[in-house]
Amino acid sequence: MSGFPKGARVVFLGDSITHANDYISRILDYYHENLSDRKVSFYNCGVSGGSLRTMLTIFDQDIAVHKPTHAVIMIGINDSARDLLSLPRGKERYDRMLSAFNVYKERLSVICQKLEALGCEIILCTQTPYDEYQESDVPTFKGGFALLSAYAEYVRCFAKEKGYKLCDYHTYISMVSQFEKVIRPDRVHPNELGHYHMAKCFLEFQGYDIGEYKDIPEYLSEWRNRVSELRDIHAAEYLIIQDYSLSTEERISTIKEKLENGTLDNYFTNLSKRYVVNKPKQKQIEEEIVELMEVTLKQ
């Protein structure tokens, strides 16, 4: 693959790894510095805690709205129901995990069909590996690496069957992990070096060399801040509210009630506080992201 063509509008679909906006920022920086004449637009559509169910639920307002020409999909870690590995081995665990796998396959096919209907070229990505083996205070799900290996293999086979391009993060990061610590102690999320290697993997897949590790440039800060605000809104609605039929006012009220009850842990408390501030400004934030991406960063 020789990279995105001139004028491409690229959406990145995923979970918290995509939501973090680190590897995407590095890909954007490479295009900005080396391929600026192509005027490619990048849109983060990752949702922390999200799955294919999330992507399908907010497809129109969060993905289709960008009129994408290309879609990069890395999803499945949360779909895999890895927490079931904490149950004793047996038929019940197997059946529940197999059911989750079958739902994942069905939903992956559906979202690809919806993207194709928009005229999108699809790039499938295998999931990053579960780090079952590093020393960490976080208890491991035994079999977690094998579980995500199975999901990654399905993505490889599905991409081949459908003729989609494939970026194999699972193989790449698994190899890098033999020499460098690239996954956080939670065993799931890449650290800063891990995100660099994800960007390196993707750009090598496109035929480019990102070069040595460096910090994400300061000129992307404003765009990254606005993207973070928007992704946090979607994360709060998916993880905390869990009811997309509510009006904006009802969603904000629901969050305020949970804050007042004091039952949320630190992460969800902070996420909720940001939601109350940013939800009323969502349209403005979305417009600012478009302005930054399609005007400011292309100057």
PDB file of N, CA, C and O in Angstrom, residues 70-115:
ATOM      1  N   HIS A  70     -11.979   6.345   3.704  1.00  0.00           N
ATOM      2  CA  HIS A  70     -11.221   5.206   4.211  1.00  0.00           C
ATOM      3  C   HIS A  70     -11.578   4.980   5.682  1.00  0.00           C
ATOM      4  O   HIS A  70     -11.776   5.949   6.423  1.00  0.00           O
ATOM      5  N   ALA A  71     -11.648   3.723   6.073  1.00  0.00           N
ATOM      6  CA  ALA A  71     -11.926   3.371   7.464  1.00  0.00           C
ATOM      7  C   ALA A  71     -10.875   2.385   7.950  1.00  0.00           C
ATOM      8  O   ALA A  71     -10.631   1.362   7.309  1.00  0.00           O
ATOM      9  N   VAL A  72     -10.251   2.729   9.078  1.00  0.00           N
ATOM     10  CA  VAL A  72      -9.261   1.863   9.713  1.00  0.00           C
ATOM     11  C   VAL A  72      -9.909   1.292  10.968  1.00  0.00           C
ATOM     12  O   VAL A  72     -10.281   2.044  11.877  1.00  0.00           O
ATOM     13  N   ILE A  73     -10.049  -0.021  11.032  1.00  0.00           N
ATOM     14  CA  ILE A  73     -10.803  -0.665  12.110  1.00  0.00           C
ATOM     15  C   ILE A  73      -9.882  -1.543  12.948  1.00  0.00           C
ATOM     16  O   ILE A  73      -9.285  -2.488  12.452  1.00  0.00           O
ATOM     17  N   MET A  74      -9.775  -1.211  14.242  1.00  0.00           N
ATOM     18  CA  MET A  74      -9.112  -2.087  15.198  1.00  0.00           C
ATOM     19  C   MET A  74     -10.024  -2.206  16.408  1.00  0.00           C
ATOM     20  O   MET A  74     -10.068  -1.337  17.276  1.00  0.00           O
ATOM     21  N   ILE A  75     -10.777  -3.280  16.462  1.00  0.00           N
ATOM     22  CA  ILE A  75     -11.779  -3.461  17.503  1.00  0.00           C
ATOM     23  C   ILE A  75     -11.876  -4.944  17.837  1.00  0.00           C
ATOM     24  O   ILE A  75     -11.635  -5.779  16.965  1.00  0.00           O
ATOM     25  N   GLY A  76     -12.213  -5.241  19.070  1.00  0.00           N
ATOM     26  CA  GLY A  76     -12.408  -6.639  19.432  1.00  0.00           C
ATOM     27  C   GLY A  76     -11.932  -7.007  20.819  1.00  0.00           C
ATOM     28  O   GLY A  76     -12.322  -8.043  21.363  1.00  0.00           O
ATOM     29  N   ILE A  77     -11.080  -6.165  21.420  1.00  0.00           N
ATOM     30  CA  ILE A  77     -10.565  -6.502  22.748  1.00  0.00           C
ATOM     31  C   ILE A  77     -11.699  -6.567  23.760  1.00  0.00           C
ATOM     32  O   ILE A  77     -11.773  -7.493  24.580  1.00  0.00           O
ATOM     33  N   ASN A  78     -12.611  -5.613  23.713  1.00  0.00           N
ATOM     34  CA  ASN A  78     -13.752  -5.634  24.635  1.00  0.00           C
ATOM     35  C   ASN A  78     -14.835  -6.606  24.178  1.00  0.00           C
ATOM     36  O   ASN A  78     -15.551  -7.173  25.003  1.00  0.00           O
ATOM     37  N   ASP A  79     -14.945  -6.817  22.875  1.00  0.00           N
ATOM     38  CA  ASP A  79     -15.903  -7.796  22.349  1.00  0.00           C
ATOM     39  C   ASP A  79     -15.563  -9.210  22.816  1.00  0.00           C
ATOM     40  O   ASP A  79     -16.434 -10.075  22.904  1.00  0.00           O
ATOM     41  N   SER A  80     -14.286  -9.450  23.112  1.00  0.00           N
ATOM     42  CA  SER A  80     -13.813 -10.805  23.399  1.00  0.00           C
ATOM     43  C   SER A  80     -14.287 -11.367  24.732  1.00  0.00           C
ATOM     44  O   SER A  80     -14.107 -12.555  24.991  1.00  0.00           O
ATOM     45  N   ALA A  81     -14.862 -10.518  25.583  1.00  0.00           N
ATOM     46  CA  ALA A  81     -15.348 -10.973  26.899  1.00  0.00           C
ATOM     47  C   ALA A  81     -14.252 -11.699  27.665  1.00  0.00           C
ATOM     48  O   ALA A  81     -14.480 -12.754  28.266  1.00  0.00           O
ATOM     49  N   ARG A  82     -13.059 -11.112  27.673  1.00  0.00           N
ATOM     50  CA  ARG A  82     -11.906 -11.778  28.295  1.00  0.00           C
ATOM     51  C   ARG A  82     -12.094 -12.006  29.791  1.00  0.00           C
ATOM     52  O   ARG A  82     -11.453 -12.873  30.376  1.00  0.00           O
ATOM     53  N   ASP A  83     -12.977 -11.208  30.436  1.00  0.00           N
ATOM     54  CA  ASP A  83     -13.193 -11.393  31.866  1.00  0.00           C
ATOM     55  C   ASP A  83     -13.775 -12.770  32.189  1.00  0.00           C
ATOM     56  O   ASP A  83     -13.654 -13.254  33.324  1.00  0.00           O
ATOM     57  N   LEU A  84     -14.374 -13.420  31.180  1.00  0.00           N
ATOM     58  CA  LEU A  84     -14.904 -14.763  31.413  1.00  0.00           C
ATOM     59  C   LEU A  84     -13.797 -15.771  31.696  1.00  0.00           C
ATOM     60  O   LEU A  84     -14.059 -16.854  32.227  1.00  0.00           O
ATOM     61  N   LEU A  85     -12.557 -15.404  31.368  1.00  0.00           N
ATOM     62  CA  LEU A  85     -11.433 -16.290  31.653  1.00  0.00           C
ATOM     63  C   LEU A  85     -11.216 -16.459  33.157  1.00  0.00           C
ATOM     64  O   LEU A  85     -10.488 -17.361  33.585  1.00  0.00           O
ATOM     65  N   SER A  86     -11.825 -15.593  33.950  1.00  0.00           N
ATOM     66  CA  SER A  86     -11.709 -15.720  35.405  1.00  0.00           C
ATOM     67  C   SER A  86     -12.599 -16.838  35.945  1.00  0.00           C
ATOM     68  O   SER A  86     -12.451 -17.262  37.099  1.00  0.00           O
ATOM     69  N   LEU A  87     -13.537 -17.323  35.122  1.00  0.00           N
ATOM     70  CA  LEU A  87     -14.415 -18.415  35.537  1.00  0.00           C
ATOM     71  C   LEU A  87     -13.688 -19.755  35.403  1.00  0.00           C
ATOM     72  O   LEU A  87     -12.736 -19.880  34.623  1.00  0.00           O
ATOM     73  N   PRO A  88     -14.126 -20.767  36.123  1.00  0.00           N
ATOM     74  CA  PRO A  88     -13.517 -22.090  35.971  1.00  0.00           C
ATOM     75  C   PRO A  88     -13.705 -22.615  34.543  1.00  0.00           C
ATOM     76  O   PRO A  88     -14.717 -22.319  33.902  1.00  0.00           O
ATOM     77  N   ARG A  89     -12.725 -23.356  34.073  1.00  0.00           N
ATOM     78  CA  ARG A  89     -12.883 -23.977  32.763  1.00  0.00           C
ATOM     79  C   ARG A  89     -14.084 -24.910  32.769  1.00  0.00           C
ATOM     80  O   ARG A  89     -14.361 -25.571  33.761  1.00  0.00           O
ATOM     81  N   GLY A  90     -14.772 -24.931  31.642  1.00  0.00           N
ATOM     82  CA  GLY A  90     -15.930 -25.813  31.559  1.00  0.00           C
ATOM     83  C   GLY A  90     -16.845 -25.380  30.440  1.00  0.00           C
ATOM     84  O   GLY A  90     -16.597 -24.381  29.747  1.00  0.00           O
ATOM     85  N   LYS A  91     -17.925 -26.117  30.254  1.00  0.00           N
ATOM     86  CA  LYS A  91     -18.823 -25.883  29.131  1.00  0.00           C
ATOM     87  C   LYS A  91     -19.479 -24.509  29.207  1.00  0.00           C
ATOM     88  O   LYS A  91     -19.623 -23.841  28.181  1.00  0.00           O
ATOM     89  N   GLU A  92     -19.859 -24.075  30.409  1.00  0.00           N
ATOM     90  CA  GLU A  92     -20.522 -22.772  30.521  1.00  0.00           C
ATOM     91  C   GLU A  92     -19.607 -21.652  30.035  1.00  0.00           C
ATOM     92  O   GLU A  92     -20.029 -20.794  29.248  1.00  0.00           O
ATOM     93  N   ARG A  93     -18.349 -21.666  30.496  1.00  0.00           N
ATOM     94  CA  ARG A  93     -17.404 -20.629  30.068  1.00  0.00           C
ATOM     95  C   ARG A  93     -17.179 -20.706  28.567  1.00  0.00           C
ATOM     96  O   ARG A  93     -17.197 -19.680  27.877  1.00  0.00           O
ATOM     97  N   TYR A  94     -16.990 -21.909  28.060  1.00  0.00           N
ATOM     98  CA  TYR A  94     -16.736 -22.085  26.631  1.00  0.00           C
ATOM     99  C   TYR A  94     -17.914 -21.563  25.810  1.00  0.00           C
ATOM    100  O   TYR A  94     -17.719 -20.836  24.826  1.00  0.00           O
ATOM    101  N   ASP A  95     -19.116 -21.937  26.200  1.00  0.00           N
ATOM    102  CA  ASP A  95     -20.298 -21.532  25.427  1.00  0.00           C
ATOM    103  C   ASP A  95     -20.468 -20.014  25.426  1.00  0.00           C
ATOM    104  O   ASP A  95     -20.821 -19.423  24.392  1.00  0.00           O
ATOM    105  N   ARG A  96     -20.228 -19.383  26.559  1.00  0.00           N
ATOM    106  CA  ARG A  96     -20.383 -17.925  26.638  1.00  0.00           C
ATOM    107  C   ARG A  96     -19.317 -17.211  25.808  1.00  0.00           C
ATOM    108  O   ARG A  96     -19.605 -16.217  25.124  1.00  0.00           O
ATOM    109  N   MET A  97     -18.103 -17.727  25.823  1.00  0.00           N
ATOM    110  CA  MET A  97     -17.035 -17.112  25.036  1.00  0.00           C
ATOM    111  C   MET A  97     -17.244 -17.359  23.547  1.00  0.00           C
ATOM    112  O   MET A  97     -16.973 -16.488  22.713  1.00  0.00           O
ATOM    113  N   LEU A  98     -17.748 -18.517  23.203  1.00  0.00           N
ATOM    114  CA  LEU A  98     -18.046 -18.807  21.795  1.00  0.00           C
ATOM    115  C   LEU A  98     -19.171 -17.914  21.298  1.00  0.00           C
ATOM    116  O   LEU A  98     -19.130 -17.410  20.169  1.00  0.00           O
ATOM    117  N   SER A  99     -20.172 -17.679  22.155  1.00  0.00           N
ATOM    118  CA  SER A  99     -21.266 -16.782  21.788  1.00  0.00           C
ATOM    119  C   SER A  99     -20.747 -15.375  21.530  1.00  0.00           C
ATOM    120  O   SER A  99     -21.134 -14.725  20.543  1.00  0.00           O
ATOM    121  N   ALA A 100     -19.847 -14.888  22.396  1.00  0.00           N
ATOM    122  CA  ALA A 100     -19.260 -13.562  22.202  1.00  0.00           C
ATOM    123  C   ALA A 100     -18.484 -13.506  20.889  1.00  0.00           C
ATOM    124  O   ALA A 100     -18.547 -12.498  20.164  1.00  0.00           O
ATOM    125  N   PHE A 101     -17.771 -14.551  20.575  1.00  0.00           N
ATOM    126  CA  PHE A 101     -16.994 -14.610  19.335  1.00  0.00           C
ATOM    127  C   PHE A 101     -17.908 -14.565  18.115  1.00  0.00           C
ATOM    128  O   PHE A 101     -17.654 -13.841  17.141  1.00  0.00           O
ATOM    129  N   ASN A 102     -19.003 -15.311  18.159  1.00  0.00           N
ATOM    130  CA  ASN A 102     -19.938 -15.327  17.033  1.00  0.00           C
ATOM    131  C   ASN A 102     -20.613 -13.973  16.843  1.00  0.00           C
ATOM    132  O   ASN A 102     -20.840 -13.524  15.716  1.00  0.00           O
ATOM    133  N   VAL A 103     -20.941 -13.298  17.955  1.00  0.00           N
ATOM    134  CA  VAL A 103     -21.521 -11.954  17.875  1.00  0.00           C
ATOM    135  C   VAL A 103     -20.514 -10.998  17.253  1.00  0.00           C
ATOM    136  O   VAL A 103     -20.869 -10.160  16.410  1.00  0.00           O
ATOM    137  N   TYR A 104     -19.252 -11.110  17.665  1.00  0.00           N
ATOM    138  CA  TYR A 104     -18.198 -10.263  17.098  1.00  0.00           C
ATOM    139  C   TYR A 104     -18.115 -10.447  15.586  1.00  0.00           C
ATOM    140  O   TYR A 104     -18.066  -9.465  14.828  1.00  0.00           O
ATOM    141  N   LYS A 105     -18.109 -11.669  15.127  1.00  0.00           N
ATOM    142  CA  LYS A 105     -17.993 -11.934  13.688  1.00  0.00           C
ATOM    143  C   LYS A 105     -19.174 -11.342  12.927  1.00  0.00           C
ATOM    144  O   LYS A 105     -19.003 -10.739  11.859  1.00  0.00           O
ATOM    145  N   GLU A 106     -20.355 -11.506  13.490  1.00  0.00           N
ATOM    146  CA  GLU A 106     -21.553 -10.968  12.836  1.00  0.00           C
ATOM    147  C   GLU A 106     -21.509  -9.445  12.768  1.00  0.00           C
ATOM    148  O   GLU A 106     -21.781  -8.839  11.719  1.00  0.00           O
ATOM    149  N   ARG A 107     -21.144  -8.807  13.884  1.00  0.00           N
ATOM    150  CA  ARG A 107     -21.136  -7.345  13.925  1.00  0.00           C
ATOM    151  C   ARG A 107     -20.009  -6.763  13.084  1.00  0.00           C
ATOM    152  O   ARG A 107     -20.172  -5.685  12.489  1.00  0.00           O
ATOM    153  N   LEU A 108     -18.871  -7.439  13.010  1.00  0.00           N
ATOM    154  CA  LEU A 108     -17.791  -6.952  12.154  1.00  0.00           C
ATOM    155  C   LEU A 108     -18.237  -6.935  10.701  1.00  0.00           C
ATOM    156  O   LEU A 108     -17.956  -5.981   9.957  1.00  0.00           O
ATOM    157  N   SER A 109     -18.939  -7.965  10.300  1.00  0.00           N
ATOM    158  CA  SER A 109     -19.459  -8.014   8.933  1.00  0.00           C
ATOM    159  C   SER A 109     -20.452  -6.883   8.683  1.00  0.00           C
ATOM    160  O   SER A 109     -20.408  -6.219   7.643  1.00  0.00           O
ATOM    161  N   VAL A 110     -21.312  -6.614   9.663  1.00  0.00           N
ATOM    162  CA  VAL A 110     -22.330  -5.569   9.505  1.00  0.00           C
ATOM    163  C   VAL A 110     -21.684  -4.197   9.371  1.00  0.00           C
ATOM    164  O   VAL A 110     -22.051  -3.414   8.487  1.00  0.00           O
ATOM    165  N   ILE A 111     -20.713  -3.894  10.229  1.00  0.00           N
ATOM    166  CA  ILE A 111     -20.128  -2.549  10.170  1.00  0.00           C
ATOM    167  C   ILE A 111     -19.325  -2.369   8.889  1.00  0.00           C
ATOM    168  O   ILE A 111     -19.306  -1.275   8.313  1.00  0.00           O
ATOM    169  N   CYS A 112     -18.705  -3.423   8.405  1.00  0.00           N
ATOM    170  CA  CYS A 112     -17.985  -3.317   7.130  1.00  0.00           C
ATOM    171  C   CYS A 112     -18.963  -3.074   5.979  1.00  0.00           C
ATOM    172  O   CYS A 112     -18.675  -2.293   5.067  1.00  0.00           O
ATOM    173  N   GLN A 113     -20.125  -3.704   6.035  1.00  0.00           N
ATOM    174  CA  GLN A 113     -21.142  -3.477   5.011  1.00  0.00           C
ATOM    175  C   GLN A 113     -21.615  -2.026   5.039  1.00  0.00           C
ATOM    176  O   GLN A 113     -21.799  -1.397   3.980  1.00  0.00           O
ATOM    177  N   LYS A 114     -21.810  -1.486   6.243  1.00  0.00           N
ATOM    178  CA  LYS A 114     -22.259  -0.103   6.369  1.00  0.00           C
ATOM    179  C   LYS A 114     -21.195   0.859   5.847  1.00  0.00           C
ATOM    180  O   LYS A 114     -21.515   1.874   5.211  1.00  0.00           O
ATOM    181  N   LEU A 115     -19.941   0.562   6.103  1.00  0.00           N
ATOM    182  CA  LEU A 115     -18.854   1.418   5.615  1.00  0.00           C
ATOM    183  C   LEU A 115     -18.718   1.317   4.106  1.00  0.00           C
ATOM    184  O   LEU A 115     -18.494   2.323   3.420  1.00  0.00           O
TER     185      LEU A 115
END
